[in-house]
Amino acid sequence: MLVPQEISLLVSSDPSQGARNLSADGSQFDVFFDEPLQIPRDALNITVTAPESTVWWTIPNISAKNNNNKLYIFGDDNQAVPVPKLYIVDIDDGLYDLSGLNNTVLSKLEALGARTDPTPLINFGSNTATQRVVIRFNYSNTTVDFTPPDTPRDILGFDSQVLGPYVSAPLDIPADNVAAFNQINSFLIKSDLVNRGIRFNNAYSQIITQVLIDVLPGSQIVSSPRHPAVTNAQELAGTNRNQLRFYLTDQRSQPVDTNGEYWTSRITIKYYLPMVVG
């Protein structure tokens, strides 16, 4: 007869909980076992699932690492007699929506001495019907330069170009493309526990689970799918592992910057052992 067996693992990227070799971006870590993880050689129908995982939804979509954290805006200053000048807005690393980015840019422009009276140089808005960002130019001699590669033009949906100056203002200029603030649509947790893992289209890359984003920015995702994906892992038969490595990536299998937060996963290994009865 076949007797079911089960091994449960709870892994965390937190070094205080035993994680080692944590990468600088927080996306990869190792777990070492004092008591090795052993699967008998005669184990049958070995499967791996990840019934529960937690990830903080704080992955920056604008950052120095992403090389998209500057805006180059030319316009009047806040003196009695306005004098046009270049303002380089250095955007703090963060996970932004359009409203948050607009507030940050306006605050930075004000701190740099750009004109605020009676209105700021620009405002970011949106056309919800077309899903495109709209920049309102409040003064005719204002320009926004999206030609430097370190601007958030891709997130905002603008092509590489200089916008302005314009003959008249205020004037609304819509983006060339749909906004792309959602740089990450889901997370993938991978591990060298498995050779292949879950198939993603026509490829295998050691995926053990997908974590869907179902919370607001700044919140913790608690992923507990009703029917966790099952990975066949018969190659584990006869293994004796002292170390496992885990990876957190985006949907394109690119490592993510966890912004200093830790992530976890609960993993279940199931198999059957043949037993002789009687």
PDB file of C-alpha atoms in Angstrom:
ATOM      1  CA  MET A   1       0.000   0.000   0.000  1.00  0.00           C
ATOM      2  CA  LEU A   2       1.000   3.656  -0.414  1.00  0.00           C
ATOM      3  CA  VAL A   3       1.211   5.802   2.714  1.00  0.00           C
ATOM      4  CA  PRO A   4       0.918   9.607   2.285  1.00  0.00           C
ATOM      5  CA  GLN A   5       3.740  11.749   3.700  1.00  0.00           C
ATOM      6  CA  GLU A   6       3.988  15.522   4.050  1.00  0.00           C
ATOM      7  CA  ILE A   7       6.741  18.022   4.846  1.00  0.00           C
ATOM      8  CA  SER A   8       5.958  21.686   5.543  1.00  0.00           C
ATOM      9  CA  LEU A   9       8.459  24.535   5.283  1.00  0.00           C
ATOM     10  CA  LEU A  10       7.972  28.167   6.282  1.00  0.00           C
ATOM     11  CA  VAL A  11      10.675  30.381   4.787  1.00  0.00           C
ATOM     12  CA  SER A  12      11.298  34.095   5.290  1.00  0.00           C
ATOM     13  CA  SER A  13      13.753  36.569   3.813  1.00  0.00           C
ATOM     14  CA  ASP A  14      14.220  38.151   7.264  1.00  0.00           C
ATOM     15  CA  PRO A  15      17.843  37.616   8.423  1.00  0.00           C
ATOM     16  CA  SER A  16      16.692  37.774  12.057  1.00  0.00           C
ATOM     17  CA  GLN A  17      14.658  34.645  11.305  1.00  0.00           C
ATOM     18  CA  GLY A  18      17.623  32.813   9.821  1.00  0.00           C
ATOM     19  CA  ALA A  19      17.698  33.917   6.192  1.00  0.00           C
ATOM     20  CA  ARG A  20      21.229  34.133   4.814  1.00  0.00           C
ATOM     21  CA  ASN A  21      22.877  35.704   1.769  1.00  0.00           C
ATOM     22  CA  LEU A  22      19.998  38.174   1.362  1.00  0.00           C
ATOM     23  CA  SER A  23      20.546  40.134  -1.845  1.00  0.00           C
ATOM     24  CA  ALA A  24      20.862  43.931  -1.711  1.00  0.00           C
ATOM     25  CA  ASP A  25      17.405  44.372  -3.256  1.00  0.00           C
ATOM     26  CA  GLY A  26      15.817  41.840  -0.879  1.00  0.00           C
ATOM     27  CA  SER A  27      14.596  39.562  -3.668  1.00  0.00           C
ATOM     28  CA  GLN A  28      16.823  36.515  -3.028  1.00  0.00           C
ATOM     29  CA  PHE A  29      17.949  34.599   0.028  1.00  0.00           C
ATOM     30  CA  ASP A  30      19.205  31.224   1.207  1.00  0.00           C
ATOM     31  CA  VAL A  31      17.936  28.913   3.928  1.00  0.00           C
ATOM     32  CA  PHE A  32      20.365  26.471   5.568  1.00  0.00           C
ATOM     33  CA  PHE A  33      19.178  23.425   7.507  1.00  0.00           C
ATOM     34  CA  ASP A  34      20.916  21.956  10.554  1.00  0.00           C
ATOM     35  CA  GLU A  35      18.782  18.862   9.946  1.00  0.00           C
ATOM     36  CA  PRO A  36      18.871  18.142   6.198  1.00  0.00           C
ATOM     37  CA  LEU A  37      15.733  18.013   4.112  1.00  0.00           C
ATOM     38  CA  GLN A  38      15.529  14.352   3.077  1.00  0.00           C
ATOM     39  CA  ILE A  39      13.158  12.664   0.668  1.00  0.00           C
ATOM     40  CA  PRO A  40      13.359   8.848   0.530  1.00  0.00           C
ATOM     41  CA  ARG A  41      14.607   7.315  -2.703  1.00  0.00           C
ATOM     42  CA  ASP A  42      11.470   5.213  -3.062  1.00  0.00           C
ATOM     43  CA  ALA A  43       9.104   8.189  -2.640  1.00  0.00           C
ATOM     44  CA  LEU A  44       6.401   8.343  -5.314  1.00  0.00           C
ATOM     45  CA  ASN A  45       4.240  11.109  -6.781  1.00  0.00           C
ATOM     46  CA  ILE A  46       6.252  13.921  -5.161  1.00  0.00           C
ATOM     47  CA  THR A  47       4.576  17.337  -5.420  1.00  0.00           C
ATOM     48  CA  VAL A  48       5.362  20.860  -4.205  1.00  0.00           C
ATOM     49  CA  THR A  49       2.795  23.553  -3.433  1.00  0.00           C
ATOM     50  CA  ALA A  50       2.916  26.975  -1.785  1.00  0.00           C
ATOM     51  CA  PRO A  51      -0.409  27.348   0.072  1.00  0.00           C
ATOM     52  CA  GLU A  52       0.422  30.767   1.512  1.00  0.00           C
ATOM     53  CA  SER A  53       2.836  33.640   0.825  1.00  0.00           C
ATOM     54  CA  THR A  54       3.196  37.233   1.989  1.00  0.00           C
ATOM     55  CA  VAL A  55       4.735  40.126   0.062  1.00  0.00           C
ATOM     56  CA  TRP A  56       4.623  43.832   0.888  1.00  0.00           C
ATOM     57  CA  TRP A  57       3.249  45.865  -2.027  1.00  0.00           C
ATOM     58  CA  THR A  58       5.852  48.615  -1.744  1.00  0.00           C
ATOM     59  CA  ILE A  59       7.977  47.859  -4.820  1.00  0.00           C
ATOM     60  CA  PRO A  60       9.032  51.265  -6.273  1.00  0.00           C
ATOM     61  CA  ASN A  61       7.867  52.059  -9.792  1.00  0.00           C
ATOM     62  CA  ILE A  62       9.968  55.241  -9.803  1.00  0.00           C
ATOM     63  CA  SER A  63      13.486  55.094  -8.409  1.00  0.00           C
ATOM     64  CA  ALA A  64      17.131  55.836  -9.045  1.00  0.00           C
ATOM     65  CA  LYS A  65      17.649  52.115  -9.657  1.00  0.00           C
ATOM     66  CA  ASN A  66      14.959  52.148 -12.345  1.00  0.00           C
ATOM     67  CA  ASN A  67      16.645  55.243 -13.845  1.00  0.00           C
ATOM     68  CA  ASN A  68      13.325  57.087 -14.116  1.00  0.00           C
ATOM     69  CA  ASN A  69      13.335  59.498 -11.165  1.00  0.00           C
ATOM     70  CA  LYS A  70      13.931  62.939 -12.699  1.00  0.00           C
ATOM     71  CA  LEU A  71      11.822  65.546 -14.445  1.00  0.00           C
ATOM     72  CA  TYR A  72      13.337  68.427 -16.412  1.00  0.00           C
ATOM     73  CA  ILE A  73      11.017  71.437 -16.376  1.00  0.00           C
ATOM     74  CA  PHE A  74      11.790  74.921 -17.706  1.00  0.00           C
ATOM     75  CA  GLY A  75       9.698  77.839 -16.528  1.00  0.00           C
ATOM     76  CA  ASP A  76       9.372  80.986 -14.427  1.00  0.00           C
ATOM     77  CA  ASP A  77      10.625  81.324 -10.885  1.00  0.00           C
ATOM     78  CA  ASN A  78       8.616  82.722  -7.980  1.00  0.00           C
ATOM     79  CA  GLN A  79      10.078  86.220  -7.919  1.00  0.00           C
ATOM     80  CA  ALA A  80       8.097  89.417  -8.499  1.00  0.00           C
ATOM     81  CA  VAL A  81       9.546  89.515 -11.990  1.00  0.00           C
ATOM     82  CA  PRO A  82       9.499  85.893 -13.222  1.00  0.00           C
ATOM     83  CA  VAL A  83      12.772  84.662 -14.710  1.00  0.00           C
ATOM     84  CA  PRO A  84      12.635  81.394 -16.704  1.00  0.00           C
ATOM     85  CA  LYS A  85      15.072  78.711 -15.537  1.00  0.00           C
ATOM     86  CA  LEU A  86      15.590  74.960 -15.576  1.00  0.00           C
ATOM     87  CA  TYR A  87      14.249  72.963 -12.632  1.00  0.00           C
ATOM     88  CA  ILE A  88      15.480  69.385 -12.238  1.00  0.00           C
ATOM     89  CA  VAL A  89      12.956  67.599 -10.045  1.00  0.00           C
ATOM     90  CA  ASP A  90      14.535  64.653  -8.230  1.00  0.00           C
ATOM     91  CA  ILE A  91      11.677  62.289  -7.360  1.00  0.00           C
ATOM     92  CA  ASP A  92      12.074  60.208  -4.200  1.00  0.00           C
ATOM     93  CA  ASP A  93      12.049  56.434  -4.703  1.00  0.00           C
ATOM     94  CA  GLY A  94       8.532  55.126  -4.235  1.00  0.00           C
ATOM     95  CA  LEU A  95       5.436  53.367  -5.491  1.00  0.00           C
ATOM     96  CA  TYR A  96       3.428  56.163  -7.104  1.00  0.00           C
ATOM     97  CA  ASP A  97      -0.010  56.600  -8.580  1.00  0.00           C
ATOM     98  CA  LEU A  98      -0.737  59.702 -10.644  1.00  0.00           C
ATOM     99  CA  SER A  99      -2.092  61.721  -7.724  1.00  0.00           C
ATOM    100  CA  GLY A 100       0.892  60.893  -5.530  1.00  0.00           C
ATOM    101  CA  LEU A 101       3.336  61.771  -8.297  1.00  0.00           C
ATOM    102  CA  ASN A 102       1.571  65.065  -8.999  1.00  0.00           C
ATOM    103  CA  ASN A 103       1.715  66.077  -5.326  1.00  0.00           C
ATOM    104  CA  THR A 104       5.399  65.159  -5.101  1.00  0.00           C
ATOM    105  CA  VAL A 105       6.361  67.073  -8.247  1.00  0.00           C
ATOM    106  CA  LEU A 106       4.453  70.187  -7.167  1.00  0.00           C
ATOM    107  CA  SER A 107       6.058  70.096  -3.720  1.00  0.00           C
ATOM    108  CA  LYS A 108       9.540  69.686  -5.216  1.00  0.00           C
ATOM    109  CA  LEU A 109       8.978  72.531  -7.707  1.00  0.00           C
ATOM    110  CA  GLU A 110       7.864  74.827  -4.920  1.00  0.00           C
ATOM    111  CA  ALA A 111      10.944  73.935  -2.864  1.00  0.00           C
ATOM    112  CA  LEU A 112      13.135  74.710  -5.882  1.00  0.00           C
ATOM    113  CA  GLY A 113      11.588  78.190  -6.169  1.00  0.00           C
ATOM    114  CA  ALA A 114       9.474  77.599  -9.272  1.00  0.00           C
ATOM    115  CA  ARG A 115       6.445  79.784  -9.828  1.00  0.00           C
ATOM    116  CA  THR A 116       3.371  78.895  -7.773  1.00  0.00           C
ATOM    117  CA  ASP A 117       1.327  82.113  -8.001  1.00  0.00           C
ATOM    118  CA  PRO A 118      -1.394  82.020  -9.172  1.00  0.00           C
ATOM    119  CA  THR A 119      -0.798  78.413 -10.269  1.00  0.00           C
ATOM    120  CA  PRO A 120       2.196  76.036 -10.468  1.00  0.00           C
ATOM    121  CA  LEU A 121       4.083  75.573 -13.731  1.00  0.00           C
ATOM    122  CA  ILE A 122       2.332  72.292 -14.541  1.00  0.00           C
ATOM    123  CA  ASN A 123      -0.220  69.845 -13.171  1.00  0.00           C
ATOM    124  CA  PHE A 124      -0.674  66.161 -13.913  1.00  0.00           C
ATOM    125  CA  GLY A 125      -4.197  64.947 -14.570  1.00  0.00           C
ATOM    126  CA  SER A 126      -5.798  62.037 -16.376  1.00  0.00           C
ATOM    127  CA  ASN A 127      -8.310  61.145 -19.037  1.00  0.00           C
ATOM    128  CA  THR A 128     -10.021  58.118 -17.516  1.00  0.00           C
ATOM    129  CA  ALA A 129     -11.720  57.211 -20.807  1.00  0.00           C
ATOM    130  CA  THR A 130      -8.400  56.787 -22.621  1.00  0.00           C
ATOM    131  CA  GLN A 131      -6.253  55.821 -19.591  1.00  0.00           C
ATOM    132  CA  ARG A 132      -3.775  58.529 -20.553  1.00  0.00           C
ATOM    133  CA  VAL A 133      -1.989  61.119 -18.468  1.00  0.00           C
ATOM    134  CA  VAL A 134      -2.645  64.777 -19.283  1.00  0.00           C
ATOM    135  CA  ILE A 135      -0.140  67.525 -18.467  1.00  0.00           C
ATOM    136  CA  ARG A 136      -1.645  70.991 -18.001  1.00  0.00           C
ATOM    137  CA  PHE A 137       0.797  73.741 -18.941  1.00  0.00           C
ATOM    138  CA  ASN A 138      -0.287  76.796 -16.944  1.00  0.00           C
ATOM    139  CA  TYR A 139       2.123  79.226 -18.653  1.00  0.00           C
ATOM    140  CA  SER A 140       3.040  79.568 -22.305  1.00  0.00           C
ATOM    141  CA  ASN A 141       6.815  79.585 -21.754  1.00  0.00           C
ATOM    142  CA  THR A 142       6.908  76.344 -19.751  1.00  0.00           C
ATOM    143  CA  THR A 143       8.519  73.212 -21.216  1.00  0.00           C
ATOM    144  CA  VAL A 144       8.918  69.620 -20.065  1.00  0.00           C
ATOM    145  CA  ASP A 145      11.869  67.714 -21.501  1.00  0.00           C
ATOM    146  CA  PHE A 146      11.302  63.956 -21.792  1.00  0.00           C
ATOM    147  CA  THR A 147      14.408  63.318 -23.918  1.00  0.00           C
ATOM    148  CA  PRO A 148      16.787  62.414 -21.013  1.00  0.00           C
ATOM    149  CA  PRO A 149      16.641  58.660 -20.379  1.00  0.00           C
ATOM    150  CA  ASP A 150      16.172  59.074 -16.607  1.00  0.00           C
ATOM    151  CA  THR A 151      12.667  60.570 -16.808  1.00  0.00           C
ATOM    152  CA  PRO A 152       9.469  58.647 -15.948  1.00  0.00           C
ATOM    153  CA  ARG A 153       8.218  59.146 -19.509  1.00  0.00           C
ATOM    154  CA  ASP A 154       7.357  55.456 -19.992  1.00  0.00           C
ATOM    155  CA  ILE A 155       5.237  55.349 -16.841  1.00  0.00           C
ATOM    156  CA  LEU A 156       3.510  58.592 -17.821  1.00  0.00           C
ATOM    157  CA  GLY A 157       3.031  57.395 -21.407  1.00  0.00           C
ATOM    158  CA  PHE A 158       5.024  60.096 -23.220  1.00  0.00           C
ATOM    159  CA  ASP A 159       7.476  59.502 -26.052  1.00  0.00           C
ATOM    160  CA  SER A 160      10.989  60.957 -25.958  1.00  0.00           C
ATOM    161  CA  GLN A 161      10.316  64.606 -26.818  1.00  0.00           C
ATOM    162  CA  VAL A 162      10.266  68.179 -25.556  1.00  0.00           C
ATOM    163  CA  LEU A 163       6.796  69.525 -24.781  1.00  0.00           C
ATOM    164  CA  GLY A 164       6.395  73.296 -25.096  1.00  0.00           C
ATOM    165  CA  PRO A 165       6.691  76.184 -25.140  1.00  0.00           C
ATOM    166  CA  TYR A 166       3.182  76.918 -26.403  1.00  0.00           C
ATOM    167  CA  VAL A 167       1.585  80.028 -27.880  1.00  0.00           C
ATOM    168  CA  SER A 168      -1.176  80.155 -25.309  1.00  0.00           C
ATOM    169  CA  ALA A 169      -1.870  78.720 -21.874  1.00  0.00           C
ATOM    170  CA  PRO A 170      -3.322  77.048 -19.925  1.00  0.00           C
ATOM    171  CA  LEU A 171      -3.185  74.102 -22.298  1.00  0.00           C
ATOM    172  CA  ASP A 172      -3.719  70.363 -21.734  1.00  0.00           C
ATOM    173  CA  ILE A 173      -1.348  67.982 -23.529  1.00  0.00           C
ATOM    174  CA  PRO A 174      -2.322  64.283 -23.491  1.00  0.00           C
ATOM    175  CA  ALA A 175       0.268  61.505 -23.397  1.00  0.00           C
ATOM    176  CA  ASP A 176       1.165  59.594 -26.539  1.00  0.00           C
ATOM    177  CA  ASN A 177       0.500  56.241 -24.905  1.00  0.00           C
ATOM    178  CA  VAL A 178      -1.519  54.637 -22.124  1.00  0.00           C
ATOM    179  CA  ALA A 179      -0.068  55.220 -18.643  1.00  0.00           C
ATOM    180  CA  ALA A 180       1.987  52.360 -17.185  1.00  0.00           C
ATOM    181  CA  PHE A 181       2.117  52.953 -13.431  1.00  0.00           C
ATOM    182  CA  ASN A 182       1.499  49.225 -12.926  1.00  0.00           C
ATOM    183  CA  GLN A 183       5.011  48.122 -13.826  1.00  0.00           C
ATOM    184  CA  ILE A 184       4.423  44.955 -11.808  1.00  0.00           C
ATOM    185  CA  ASN A 185       1.223  42.989 -12.405  1.00  0.00           C
ATOM    186  CA  SER A 186       2.042  39.998 -10.217  1.00  0.00           C
ATOM    187  CA  PHE A 187       4.913  38.348  -8.364  1.00  0.00           C
ATOM    188  CA  LEU A 188       6.549  34.984  -8.949  1.00  0.00           C
ATOM    189  CA  ILE A 189       8.220  33.037  -6.159  1.00  0.00           C
ATOM    190  CA  LYS A 190      10.902  30.654  -7.382  1.00  0.00           C
ATOM    191  CA  SER A 191      13.180  28.155  -5.711  1.00  0.00           C
ATOM    192  CA  ASP A 192      15.923  25.698  -6.570  1.00  0.00           C
ATOM    193  CA  LEU A 193      13.855  23.195  -4.583  1.00  0.00           C
ATOM    194  CA  VAL A 194      12.408  22.192  -7.973  1.00  0.00           C
ATOM    195  CA  ASN A 195      14.116  21.677 -11.301  1.00  0.00           C
ATOM    196  CA  ARG A 196      11.325  23.019 -13.475  1.00  0.00           C
ATOM    197  CA  GLY A 197       8.388  24.229 -11.411  1.00  0.00           C
ATOM    198  CA  ILE A 198       5.181  25.693 -12.816  1.00  0.00           C
ATOM    199  CA  ARG A 199       5.149  26.086 -16.572  1.00  0.00           C
ATOM    200  CA  PHE A 200       4.852  29.735 -17.683  1.00  0.00           C
ATOM    201  CA  ASN A 201       3.666  29.674 -21.292  1.00  0.00           C
ATOM    202  CA  ASN A 202       6.341  27.522 -22.934  1.00  0.00           C
ATOM    203  CA  ALA A 203       9.094  27.857 -20.324  1.00  0.00           C
ATOM    204  CA  TYR A 204      10.077  26.513 -16.932  1.00  0.00           C
ATOM    205  CA  SER A 205      12.050  28.662 -14.484  1.00  0.00           C
ATOM    206  CA  GLN A 206      11.588  27.032 -11.047  1.00  0.00           C
ATOM    207  CA  ILE A 207       8.328  28.898 -10.265  1.00  0.00           C
ATOM    208  CA  ILE A 208       6.546  27.453  -7.226  1.00  0.00           C
ATOM    209  CA  THR A 209       3.739  30.011  -6.932  1.00  0.00           C
ATOM    210  CA  GLN A 210       2.292  33.246  -8.310  1.00  0.00           C
ATOM    211  CA  VAL A 211       1.311  36.072  -5.947  1.00  0.00           C
ATOM    212  CA  LEU A 212      -1.462  38.312  -7.247  1.00  0.00           C
ATOM    213  CA  ILE A 213      -1.621  41.967  -6.205  1.00  0.00           C
ATOM    214  CA  ASP A 214      -4.966  42.537  -4.507  1.00  0.00           C
ATOM    215  CA  VAL A 215      -4.179  45.304  -1.984  1.00  0.00           C
ATOM    216  CA  LEU A 216      -3.517  49.034  -2.060  1.00  0.00           C
ATOM    217  CA  PRO A 217       0.071  50.348  -2.300  1.00  0.00           C
ATOM    218  CA  GLY A 218       1.834  50.200   1.046  1.00  0.00           C
ATOM    219  CA  SER A 219      -0.127  47.149   2.215  1.00  0.00           C
ATOM    220  CA  GLN A 220       0.869  43.543   2.729  1.00  0.00           C
ATOM    221  CA  ILE A 221      -0.356  40.945   0.260  1.00  0.00           C
ATOM    222  CA  VAL A 222      -1.442  37.733   1.955  1.00  0.00           C
ATOM    223  CA  SER A 223      -1.764  35.195  -0.839  1.00  0.00           C
ATOM    224  CA  SER A 224      -3.665  32.041   0.112  1.00  0.00           C
ATOM    225  CA  PRO A 225      -5.163  30.619  -3.101  1.00  0.00           C
ATOM    226  CA  ARG A 226      -8.110  28.265  -2.686  1.00  0.00           C
ATOM    227  CA  HIS A 227      -6.463  25.801  -5.047  1.00  0.00           C
ATOM    228  CA  PRO A 228      -2.666  26.275  -4.906  1.00  0.00           C
ATOM    229  CA  ALA A 229      -0.772  25.310  -8.037  1.00  0.00           C
ATOM    230  CA  VAL A 230       0.750  21.840  -7.780  1.00  0.00           C
ATOM    231  CA  THR A 231       4.234  21.179  -9.136  1.00  0.00           C
ATOM    232  CA  ASN A 232       5.398  17.671  -9.900  1.00  0.00           C
ATOM    233  CA  ALA A 233       8.865  17.210  -8.400  1.00  0.00           C
ATOM    234  CA  GLN A 234       9.735  13.532  -8.673  1.00  0.00           C
ATOM    235  CA  GLU A 235      13.373  14.578  -9.032  1.00  0.00           C
ATOM    236  CA  LEU A 236      13.384  15.154  -5.246  1.00  0.00           C
ATOM    237  CA  ALA A 237      13.355  11.391  -4.615  1.00  0.00           C
ATOM    238  CA  GLY A 238      16.558  10.439  -2.828  1.00  0.00           C
ATOM    239  CA  THR A 239      17.654  14.048  -2.250  1.00  0.00           C
ATOM    240  CA  ASN A 240      19.417  15.266   0.867  1.00  0.00           C
ATOM    241  CA  ARG A 241      19.399  19.081   0.905  1.00  0.00           C
ATOM    242  CA  ASN A 242      21.177  21.306   3.419  1.00  0.00           C
ATOM    243  CA  GLN A 243      20.462  24.539   1.556  1.00  0.00           C
ATOM    244  CA  LEU A 244      17.656  26.055  -0.541  1.00  0.00           C
ATOM    245  CA  ARG A 245      17.535  29.360  -2.409  1.00  0.00           C
ATOM    246  CA  PHE A 246      14.407  31.436  -2.972  1.00  0.00           C
ATOM    247  CA  TYR A 247      13.716  34.251  -5.435  1.00  0.00           C
ATOM    248  CA  LEU A 248      11.018  36.933  -5.753  1.00  0.00           C
ATOM    249  CA  THR A 249      10.533  38.329  -9.264  1.00  0.00           C
ATOM    250  CA  ASP A 250       7.990  40.242 -11.291  1.00  0.00           C
ATOM    251  CA  GLN A 251       5.911  38.662 -14.060  1.00  0.00           C
ATOM    252  CA  ARG A 252       8.861  39.075 -16.437  1.00  0.00           C
ATOM    253  CA  SER A 253      11.136  37.092 -14.081  1.00  0.00           C
ATOM    254  CA  GLN A 254      13.083  40.242 -13.178  1.00  0.00           C
ATOM    255  CA  PRO A 255      14.250  40.514  -9.544  1.00  0.00           C
ATOM    256  CA  VAL A 256      12.259  43.124  -7.614  1.00  0.00           C
ATOM    257  CA  ASP A 257      13.404  45.708  -5.088  1.00  0.00           C
ATOM    258  CA  THR A 258      11.452  44.904  -1.915  1.00  0.00           C
ATOM    259  CA  ASN A 259      12.159  48.381  -0.502  1.00  0.00           C
ATOM    260  CA  GLY A 260      13.527  46.931   2.726  1.00  0.00           C
ATOM    261  CA  GLU A 261      10.512  44.712   3.422  1.00  0.00           C
ATOM    262  CA  TYR A 262      10.679  40.946   3.996  1.00  0.00           C
ATOM    263  CA  TRP A 263       8.603  38.273   2.279  1.00  0.00           C
ATOM    264  CA  THR A 264       7.596  34.754   3.234  1.00  0.00           C
ATOM    265  CA  SER A 265       6.219  31.552   1.791  1.00  0.00           C
ATOM    266  CA  ARG A 266       4.790  28.372   3.292  1.00  0.00           C
ATOM    267  CA  ILE A 267       5.729  25.360   1.206  1.00  0.00           C
ATOM    268  CA  THR A 268       4.327  21.835   1.335  1.00  0.00           C
ATOM    269  CA  ILE A 269       6.063  18.769  -0.074  1.00  0.00           C
ATOM    270  CA  LYS A 270       3.816  15.714  -0.438  1.00  0.00           C
ATOM    271  CA  TYR A 271       4.655  12.187  -1.531  1.00  0.00           C
ATOM    272  CA  TYR A 272       3.746   8.535  -1.012  1.00  0.00           C
ATOM    273  CA  LEU A 273       5.874   5.779   0.454  1.00  0.00           C
ATOM    274  CA  PRO A 274       5.233   2.139  -0.470  1.00  0.00           C
ATOM    275  CA  MET A 275       4.655  -0.008   2.609  1.00  0.00           C
ATOM    276  CA  VAL A 276       4.340  -3.769   2.887  1.00  0.00           C
ATOM    277  CA  VAL A 277       1.339  -4.776   4.982  1.00  0.00           C
ATOM    278  CA  GLY A 278       0.954  -8.150   6.666  1.00  0.00           C
TER     279      GLY A 278
END
